[in-house]
Amino acid sequence: MVLFICTGNYYRSRFAEALFNHLCEQRGLELRAFSRGLATWVLSEGAMLSPNTIDALERRRIGLHLTHEAPTQLQQKDLETATRVIALKEAEHRPMMRRQFPEWEDKVTYWHVHDVDVAHPEDALPEIEELVKDLLEELAPAGQ
């Protein structure tokens, strides 16, 4: 199980989760991903999934069922369940990991994908897409 982590579990990590699961299904792989947030309390009440994520998944014909229904706060058991843990932006998420799960800070792979305050989704989501494809190739090279 691959665990994708971001701040609110609303946008980047949910896109990565759905895309990874979609690509695994396409290739007939048993690998799966799930996602969590380090600070889901920052979201507005009732916020379920970023419209940017919905749009990007729909344009790629990826079903919303490949990501969970609502933002979910990261728990210790999630880290223990995962075989690979990826946080979407090191500068943002490493300090949060250090505060909340210090023993996990250096066990996480950190990417460098900006949130909407710095990068437009038209730039950030294709970047995540390439990183997810690279990850999948690492975990299950084509032809396996």
mmCIF file with all atom_site columns, C-alpha atoms in Angstrom:
data_model
loop_
_atom_site.group_PDB
_atom_site.id
_atom_site.type_symbol
_atom_site.label_atom_id
_atom_site.label_alt_id
_atom_site.label_comp_id
_atom_site.label_asym_id
_atom_site.label_entity_id
_atom_site.label_seq_id
_atom_site.pdbx_PDB_ins_code
_atom_site.Cartn_x
_atom_site.Cartn_y
_atom_site.Cartn_z
_atom_site.occupancy
_atom_site.B_iso_or_equiv
_atom_site.pdbx_formal_charge
_atom_site.auth_seq_id
_atom_site.auth_comp_id
_atom_site.auth_asym_id
_atom_site.auth_atom_id
_atom_site.pdbx_PDB_model_num
ATOM 1   C CA . MET A 1 1   ? 0.000   0.000  0.000   1.00 0.00 ? 1   MET A CA 1
ATOM 2   C CA . VAL A 1 2   ? 1.234   3.432  -0.977  1.00 0.00 ? 2   VAL A CA 1
ATOM 3   C CA . LEU A 1 3   ? 0.215   6.340  1.232   1.00 0.00 ? 3   LEU A CA 1
ATOM 4   C CA . PHE A 1 4   ? 0.084   9.845  -0.239  1.00 0.00 ? 4   PHE A CA 1
ATOM 5   C CA . ILE A 1 5   ? 0.081   12.693 2.290   1.00 0.00 ? 5   ILE A CA 1
ATOM 6   C CA . CYS A 1 6   ? -0.679  16.377 1.881   1.00 0.00 ? 6   CYS A CA 1
ATOM 7   C CA . THR A 1 7   ? -2.041  19.082 4.129   1.00 0.00 ? 7   THR A CA 1
ATOM 8   C CA . GLY A 1 8   ? -5.819  18.907 3.792   1.00 0.00 ? 8   GLY A CA 1
ATOM 9   C CA . ASN A 1 9   ? -6.255  15.617 1.891   1.00 0.00 ? 9   ASN A CA 1
ATOM 10  C CA . TYR A 1 10  ? -8.415  17.596 -0.486  1.00 0.00 ? 10  TYR A CA 1
ATOM 11  C CA . TYR A 1 11  ? -6.410  18.204 -3.651  1.00 0.00 ? 11  TYR A CA 1
ATOM 12  C CA . ARG A 1 12  ? -2.902  16.866 -4.365  1.00 0.00 ? 12  ARG A CA 1
ATOM 13  C CA . SER A 1 13  ? -2.886  13.630 -2.359  1.00 0.00 ? 13  SER A CA 1
ATOM 14  C CA . ARG A 1 14  ? -6.358  12.688 -3.546  1.00 0.00 ? 14  ARG A CA 1
ATOM 15  C CA . PHE A 1 15  ? -5.338  13.176 -7.177  1.00 0.00 ? 15  PHE A CA 1
ATOM 16  C CA . ALA A 1 16  ? -2.220  11.047 -6.634  1.00 0.00 ? 16  ALA A CA 1
ATOM 17  C CA . GLU A 1 17  ? -4.284  8.348  -4.907  1.00 0.00 ? 17  GLU A CA 1
ATOM 18  C CA . ALA A 1 18  ? -6.916  8.092  -7.658  1.00 0.00 ? 18  ALA A CA 1
ATOM 19  C CA . LEU A 1 19  ? -4.355  8.227  -10.461 1.00 0.00 ? 19  LEU A CA 1
ATOM 20  C CA . PHE A 1 20  ? -2.156  5.552  -8.869  1.00 0.00 ? 20  PHE A CA 1
ATOM 21  C CA . ASN A 1 21  ? -5.144  3.259  -8.319  1.00 0.00 ? 21  ASN A CA 1
ATOM 22  C CA . HIS A 1 22  ? -6.359  3.845  -11.881 1.00 0.00 ? 22  HIS A CA 1
ATOM 23  C CA . LEU A 1 23  ? -2.972  3.028  -13.402 1.00 0.00 ? 23  LEU A CA 1
ATOM 24  C CA . CYS A 1 24  ? -2.692  -0.105 -11.257 1.00 0.00 ? 24  CYS A CA 1
ATOM 25  C CA . GLU A 1 25  ? -6.127  -1.266 -12.396 1.00 0.00 ? 25  GLU A CA 1
ATOM 26  C CA . GLN A 1 26  ? -5.190  -0.622 -16.028 1.00 0.00 ? 26  GLN A CA 1
ATOM 27  C CA . ARG A 1 27  ? -2.072  -2.766 -15.662 1.00 0.00 ? 27  ARG A CA 1
ATOM 28  C CA . GLY A 1 28  ? -3.810  -5.474 -13.661 1.00 0.00 ? 28  GLY A CA 1
ATOM 29  C CA . LEU A 1 29  ? -1.610  -4.843 -10.632 1.00 0.00 ? 29  LEU A CA 1
ATOM 30  C CA . GLU A 1 30  ? -2.672  -5.573 -7.076  1.00 0.00 ? 30  GLU A CA 1
ATOM 31  C CA . LEU A 1 31  ? -0.872  -2.478 -5.773  1.00 0.00 ? 31  LEU A CA 1
ATOM 32  C CA . ARG A 1 32  ? -3.134  0.172  -4.258  1.00 0.00 ? 32  ARG A CA 1
ATOM 33  C CA . ALA A 1 33  ? -2.835  3.621  -2.718  1.00 0.00 ? 33  ALA A CA 1
ATOM 34  C CA . PHE A 1 34  ? -4.672  5.624  -0.109  1.00 0.00 ? 34  PHE A CA 1
ATOM 35  C CA . SER A 1 35  ? -4.240  9.209  1.052   1.00 0.00 ? 35  SER A CA 1
ATOM 36  C CA . ARG A 1 36  ? -4.402  11.252 4.222   1.00 0.00 ? 36  ARG A CA 1
ATOM 37  C CA . GLY A 1 37  ? -3.919  14.832 5.414   1.00 0.00 ? 37  GLY A CA 1
ATOM 38  C CA . LEU A 1 38  ? -1.724  16.325 8.090   1.00 0.00 ? 38  LEU A CA 1
ATOM 39  C CA . ALA A 1 39  ? -4.106  19.204 8.853   1.00 0.00 ? 39  ALA A CA 1
ATOM 40  C CA . THR A 1 40  ? -7.589  18.415 7.598   1.00 0.00 ? 40  THR A CA 1
ATOM 41  C CA . TRP A 1 41  ? -8.964  20.931 10.093  1.00 0.00 ? 41  TRP A CA 1
ATOM 42  C CA . VAL A 1 42  ? -7.849  23.734 7.717   1.00 0.00 ? 42  VAL A CA 1
ATOM 43  C CA . LEU A 1 43  ? -10.638 22.815 5.292   1.00 0.00 ? 43  LEU A CA 1
ATOM 44  C CA . SER A 1 44  ? -13.995 24.524 5.197   1.00 0.00 ? 44  SER A CA 1
ATOM 45  C CA . GLU A 1 45  ? -16.797 22.471 6.714   1.00 0.00 ? 45  GLU A CA 1
ATOM 46  C CA . GLY A 1 46  ? -18.264 20.166 4.094   1.00 0.00 ? 46  GLY A CA 1
ATOM 47  C CA . ALA A 1 47  ? -15.242 20.373 1.770   1.00 0.00 ? 47  ALA A CA 1
ATOM 48  C CA . MET A 1 48  ? -14.947 16.922 0.220   1.00 0.00 ? 48  MET A CA 1
ATOM 49  C CA . LEU A 1 49  ? -12.747 17.026 -2.892  1.00 0.00 ? 49  LEU A CA 1
ATOM 50  C CA . SER A 1 50  ? -11.130 19.898 -4.751  1.00 0.00 ? 50  SER A CA 1
ATOM 51  C CA . PRO A 1 51  ? -12.946 20.937 -7.932  1.00 0.00 ? 51  PRO A CA 1
ATOM 52  C CA . ASN A 1 52  ? -9.491  21.013 -9.540  1.00 0.00 ? 52  ASN A CA 1
ATOM 53  C CA . THR A 1 53  ? -8.996  17.355 -8.657  1.00 0.00 ? 53  THR A CA 1
ATOM 54  C CA . ILE A 1 54  ? -12.462 16.405 -9.866  1.00 0.00 ? 54  ILE A CA 1
ATOM 55  C CA . ASP A 1 55  ? -11.883 18.188 -13.172 1.00 0.00 ? 55  ASP A CA 1
ATOM 56  C CA . ALA A 1 56  ? -8.430  16.652 -13.693 1.00 0.00 ? 56  ALA A CA 1
ATOM 57  C CA . LEU A 1 57  ? -9.699  13.144 -12.952 1.00 0.00 ? 57  LEU A CA 1
ATOM 58  C CA . GLU A 1 58  ? -12.737 13.555 -15.199 1.00 0.00 ? 58  GLU A CA 1
ATOM 59  C CA . ARG A 1 59  ? -10.566 14.839 -18.073 1.00 0.00 ? 59  ARG A CA 1
ATOM 60  C CA . ARG A 1 60  ? -8.448  11.700 -17.696 1.00 0.00 ? 60  ARG A CA 1
ATOM 61  C CA . ARG A 1 61  ? -11.548 9.485  -17.421 1.00 0.00 ? 61  ARG A CA 1
ATOM 62  C CA . ILE A 1 62  ? -10.534 8.364  -13.934 1.00 0.00 ? 62  ILE A CA 1
ATOM 63  C CA . GLY A 1 63  ? -13.418 7.437  -11.651 1.00 0.00 ? 63  GLY A CA 1
ATOM 64  C CA . LEU A 1 64  ? -13.892 9.321  -8.407  1.00 0.00 ? 64  LEU A CA 1
ATOM 65  C CA . HIS A 1 65  ? -14.428 5.949  -6.699  1.00 0.00 ? 65  HIS A CA 1
ATOM 66  C CA . LEU A 1 66  ? -10.633 5.502  -6.854  1.00 0.00 ? 66  LEU A CA 1
ATOM 67  C CA . THR A 1 67  ? -10.178 8.015  -4.059  1.00 0.00 ? 67  THR A CA 1
ATOM 68  C CA . HIS A 1 68  ? -11.966 7.867  -0.728  1.00 0.00 ? 68  HIS A CA 1
ATOM 69  C CA . GLU A 1 69  ? -15.082 9.905  -0.077  1.00 0.00 ? 69  GLU A CA 1
ATOM 70  C CA . ALA A 1 70  ? -13.854 12.620 2.286   1.00 0.00 ? 70  ALA A CA 1
ATOM 71  C CA . PRO A 1 71  ? -10.646 14.175 3.603   1.00 0.00 ? 71  PRO A CA 1
ATOM 72  C CA . THR A 1 72  ? -9.137  11.982 6.291   1.00 0.00 ? 72  THR A CA 1
ATOM 73  C CA . GLN A 1 73  ? -6.673  12.969 9.003   1.00 0.00 ? 73  GLN A CA 1
ATOM 74  C CA . LEU A 1 74  ? -3.409  11.013 9.098   1.00 0.00 ? 74  LEU A CA 1
ATOM 75  C CA . GLN A 1 75  ? -3.125  8.549  11.992  1.00 0.00 ? 75  GLN A CA 1
ATOM 76  C CA . GLN A 1 76  ? -0.261  6.413  13.259  1.00 0.00 ? 76  GLN A CA 1
ATOM 77  C CA . LYS A 1 77  ? -1.979  3.251  11.991  1.00 0.00 ? 77  LYS A CA 1
ATOM 78  C CA . ASP A 1 78  ? -1.983  4.679  8.446   1.00 0.00 ? 78  ASP A CA 1
ATOM 79  C CA . LEU A 1 79  ? 1.782   5.037  8.534   1.00 0.00 ? 79  LEU A CA 1
ATOM 80  C CA . GLU A 1 80  ? 2.149   1.533  9.918   1.00 0.00 ? 80  GLU A CA 1
ATOM 81  C CA . THR A 1 81  ? -0.140  0.086  7.215   1.00 0.00 ? 81  THR A CA 1
ATOM 82  C CA . ALA A 1 82  ? 1.699   1.646  4.283   1.00 0.00 ? 82  ALA A CA 1
ATOM 83  C CA . THR A 1 83  ? 4.667   0.054  2.587   1.00 0.00 ? 83  THR A CA 1
ATOM 84  C CA . ARG A 1 84  ? 5.623   3.383  0.983   1.00 0.00 ? 84  ARG A CA 1
ATOM 85  C CA . VAL A 1 85  ? 4.815   6.856  2.334   1.00 0.00 ? 85  VAL A CA 1
ATOM 86  C CA . ILE A 1 86  ? 5.022   9.937  0.123   1.00 0.00 ? 86  ILE A CA 1
ATOM 87  C CA . ALA A 1 87  ? 4.380   13.523 1.189   1.00 0.00 ? 87  ALA A CA 1
ATOM 88  C CA . LEU A 1 88  ? 3.627   15.875 -1.675  1.00 0.00 ? 88  LEU A CA 1
ATOM 89  C CA . LYS A 1 89  ? 5.837   18.826 -0.667  1.00 0.00 ? 89  LYS A CA 1
ATOM 90  C CA . GLU A 1 90  ? 8.863   18.569 1.576   1.00 0.00 ? 90  GLU A CA 1
ATOM 91  C CA . ALA A 1 91  ? 9.034   22.229 2.641   1.00 0.00 ? 91  ALA A CA 1
ATOM 92  C CA . GLU A 1 92  ? 5.403   22.098 3.733   1.00 0.00 ? 92  GLU A CA 1
ATOM 93  C CA . HIS A 1 93  ? 5.060   18.578 5.087   1.00 0.00 ? 93  HIS A CA 1
ATOM 94  C CA . ARG A 1 94  ? 8.391   17.691 6.693   1.00 0.00 ? 94  ARG A CA 1
ATOM 95  C CA . PRO A 1 95  ? 7.861   20.183 9.565   1.00 0.00 ? 95  PRO A CA 1
ATOM 96  C CA . MET A 1 96  ? 4.330   18.860 10.056  1.00 0.00 ? 96  MET A CA 1
ATOM 97  C CA . MET A 1 97  ? 5.613   15.266 10.126  1.00 0.00 ? 97  MET A CA 1
ATOM 98  C CA . ARG A 1 98  ? 8.301   16.310 12.621  1.00 0.00 ? 98  ARG A CA 1
ATOM 99  C CA . ARG A 1 99  ? 5.666   17.794 14.949  1.00 0.00 ? 99  ARG A CA 1
ATOM 100 C CA . GLN A 1 100 ? 3.014   15.085 14.614  1.00 0.00 ? 100 GLN A CA 1
ATOM 101 C CA . PHE A 1 101 ? 4.979   11.903 13.875  1.00 0.00 ? 101 PHE A CA 1
ATOM 102 C CA . PRO A 1 102 ? 8.652   12.626 14.622  1.00 0.00 ? 102 PRO A CA 1
ATOM 103 C CA . GLU A 1 103 ? 9.690   8.990  14.343  1.00 0.00 ? 103 GLU A CA 1
ATOM 104 C CA . TRP A 1 104 ? 8.380   8.949  10.761  1.00 0.00 ? 104 TRP A CA 1
ATOM 105 C CA . GLU A 1 105 ? 9.928   12.196 9.512   1.00 0.00 ? 105 GLU A CA 1
ATOM 106 C CA . ASP A 1 106 ? 12.904  10.510 7.862   1.00 0.00 ? 106 ASP A CA 1
ATOM 107 C CA . LYS A 1 107 ? 10.966  7.447  6.664   1.00 0.00 ? 107 LYS A CA 1
ATOM 108 C CA . VAL A 1 108 ? 8.881   9.482  4.236   1.00 0.00 ? 108 VAL A CA 1
ATOM 109 C CA . THR A 1 109 ? 9.725   10.190 0.606   1.00 0.00 ? 109 THR A CA 1
ATOM 110 C CA . TYR A 1 110 ? 9.169   13.873 -0.034  1.00 0.00 ? 110 TYR A CA 1
ATOM 111 C CA . TRP A 1 111 ? 8.160   15.287 -3.395  1.00 0.00 ? 111 TRP A CA 1
ATOM 112 C CA . HIS A 1 112 ? 8.185   18.997 -4.219  1.00 0.00 ? 112 HIS A CA 1
ATOM 113 C CA . VAL A 1 113 ? 4.750   19.727 -5.678  1.00 0.00 ? 113 VAL A CA 1
ATOM 114 C CA . HIS A 1 114 ? 3.378   23.141 -4.802  1.00 0.00 ? 114 HIS A CA 1
ATOM 115 C CA . ASP A 1 115 ? -0.145  23.748 -3.565  1.00 0.00 ? 115 ASP A CA 1
ATOM 116 C CA . VAL A 1 116 ? -2.518  26.199 -5.288  1.00 0.00 ? 116 VAL A CA 1
ATOM 117 C CA . ASP A 1 117 ? -1.044  29.134 -3.364  1.00 0.00 ? 117 ASP A CA 1
ATOM 118 C CA . VAL A 1 118 ? 2.146   28.780 -5.431  1.00 0.00 ? 118 VAL A CA 1
ATOM 119 C CA . ALA A 1 119 ? 1.364   26.713 -8.537  1.00 0.00 ? 119 ALA A CA 1
ATOM 120 C CA . HIS A 1 120 ? -1.676  26.553 -10.792 1.00 0.00 ? 120 HIS A CA 1
ATOM 121 C CA . PRO A 1 121 ? -3.343  23.118 -10.941 1.00 0.00 ? 121 PRO A CA 1
ATOM 122 C CA . GLU A 1 122 ? -2.605  23.011 -14.672 1.00 0.00 ? 122 GLU A CA 1
ATOM 123 C CA . ASP A 1 123 ? 1.071   22.840 -13.685 1.00 0.00 ? 123 ASP A CA 1
ATOM 124 C CA . ALA A 1 124 ? 0.931   20.936 -10.400 1.00 0.00 ? 124 ALA A CA 1
ATOM 125 C CA . LEU A 1 125 ? -1.358  18.069 -11.408 1.00 0.00 ? 125 LEU A CA 1
ATOM 126 C CA . PRO A 1 126 ? 0.650   17.029 -14.506 1.00 0.00 ? 126 PRO A CA 1
ATOM 127 C CA . GLU A 1 127 ? 3.739   17.127 -12.274 1.00 0.00 ? 127 GLU A CA 1
ATOM 128 C CA . ILE A 1 128 ? 2.036   14.749 -9.845  1.00 0.00 ? 128 ILE A CA 1
ATOM 129 C CA . GLU A 1 129 ? 0.998   12.583 -12.783 1.00 0.00 ? 129 GLU A CA 1
ATOM 130 C CA . GLU A 1 130 ? 4.608   12.179 -13.922 1.00 0.00 ? 130 GLU A CA 1
ATOM 131 C CA . LEU A 1 131 ? 5.809   11.466 -10.386 1.00 0.00 ? 131 LEU A CA 1
ATOM 132 C CA . VAL A 1 132 ? 3.093   8.838  -9.897  1.00 0.00 ? 132 VAL A CA 1
ATOM 133 C CA . LYS A 1 133 ? 3.980   7.176  -13.199 1.00 0.00 ? 133 LYS A CA 1
ATOM 134 C CA . ASP A 1 134 ? 7.657   7.136  -12.213 1.00 0.00 ? 134 ASP A CA 1
ATOM 135 C CA . LEU A 1 135 ? 6.752   5.661  -8.822  1.00 0.00 ? 135 LEU A CA 1
ATOM 136 C CA . LEU A 1 136 ? 4.655   2.957  -10.418 1.00 0.00 ? 136 LEU A CA 1
ATOM 137 C CA . GLU A 1 137 ? 7.473   2.101  -12.812 1.00 0.00 ? 137 GLU A CA 1
ATOM 138 C CA . GLU A 1 138 ? 9.795   1.814  -9.806  1.00 0.00 ? 138 GLU A CA 1
ATOM 139 C CA . LEU A 1 139 ? 7.397   -0.427 -7.890  1.00 0.00 ? 139 LEU A CA 1
ATOM 140 C CA . ALA A 1 140 ? 6.251   -2.551 -10.851 1.00 0.00 ? 140 ALA A CA 1
ATOM 141 C CA . PRO A 1 141 ? 8.339   -2.088 -13.992 1.00 0.00 ? 141 PRO A CA 1
ATOM 142 C CA . ALA A 1 142 ? 6.475   -2.558 -17.259 1.00 0.00 ? 142 ALA A CA 1
ATOM 143 C CA . GLY A 1 143 ? 6.374   -6.175 -18.283 1.00 0.00 ? 143 GLY A CA 1
ATOM 144 C CA . GLN A 1 144 ? 6.125   -7.437 -14.726 1.00 0.00 ? 144 GLN A CA 1
#
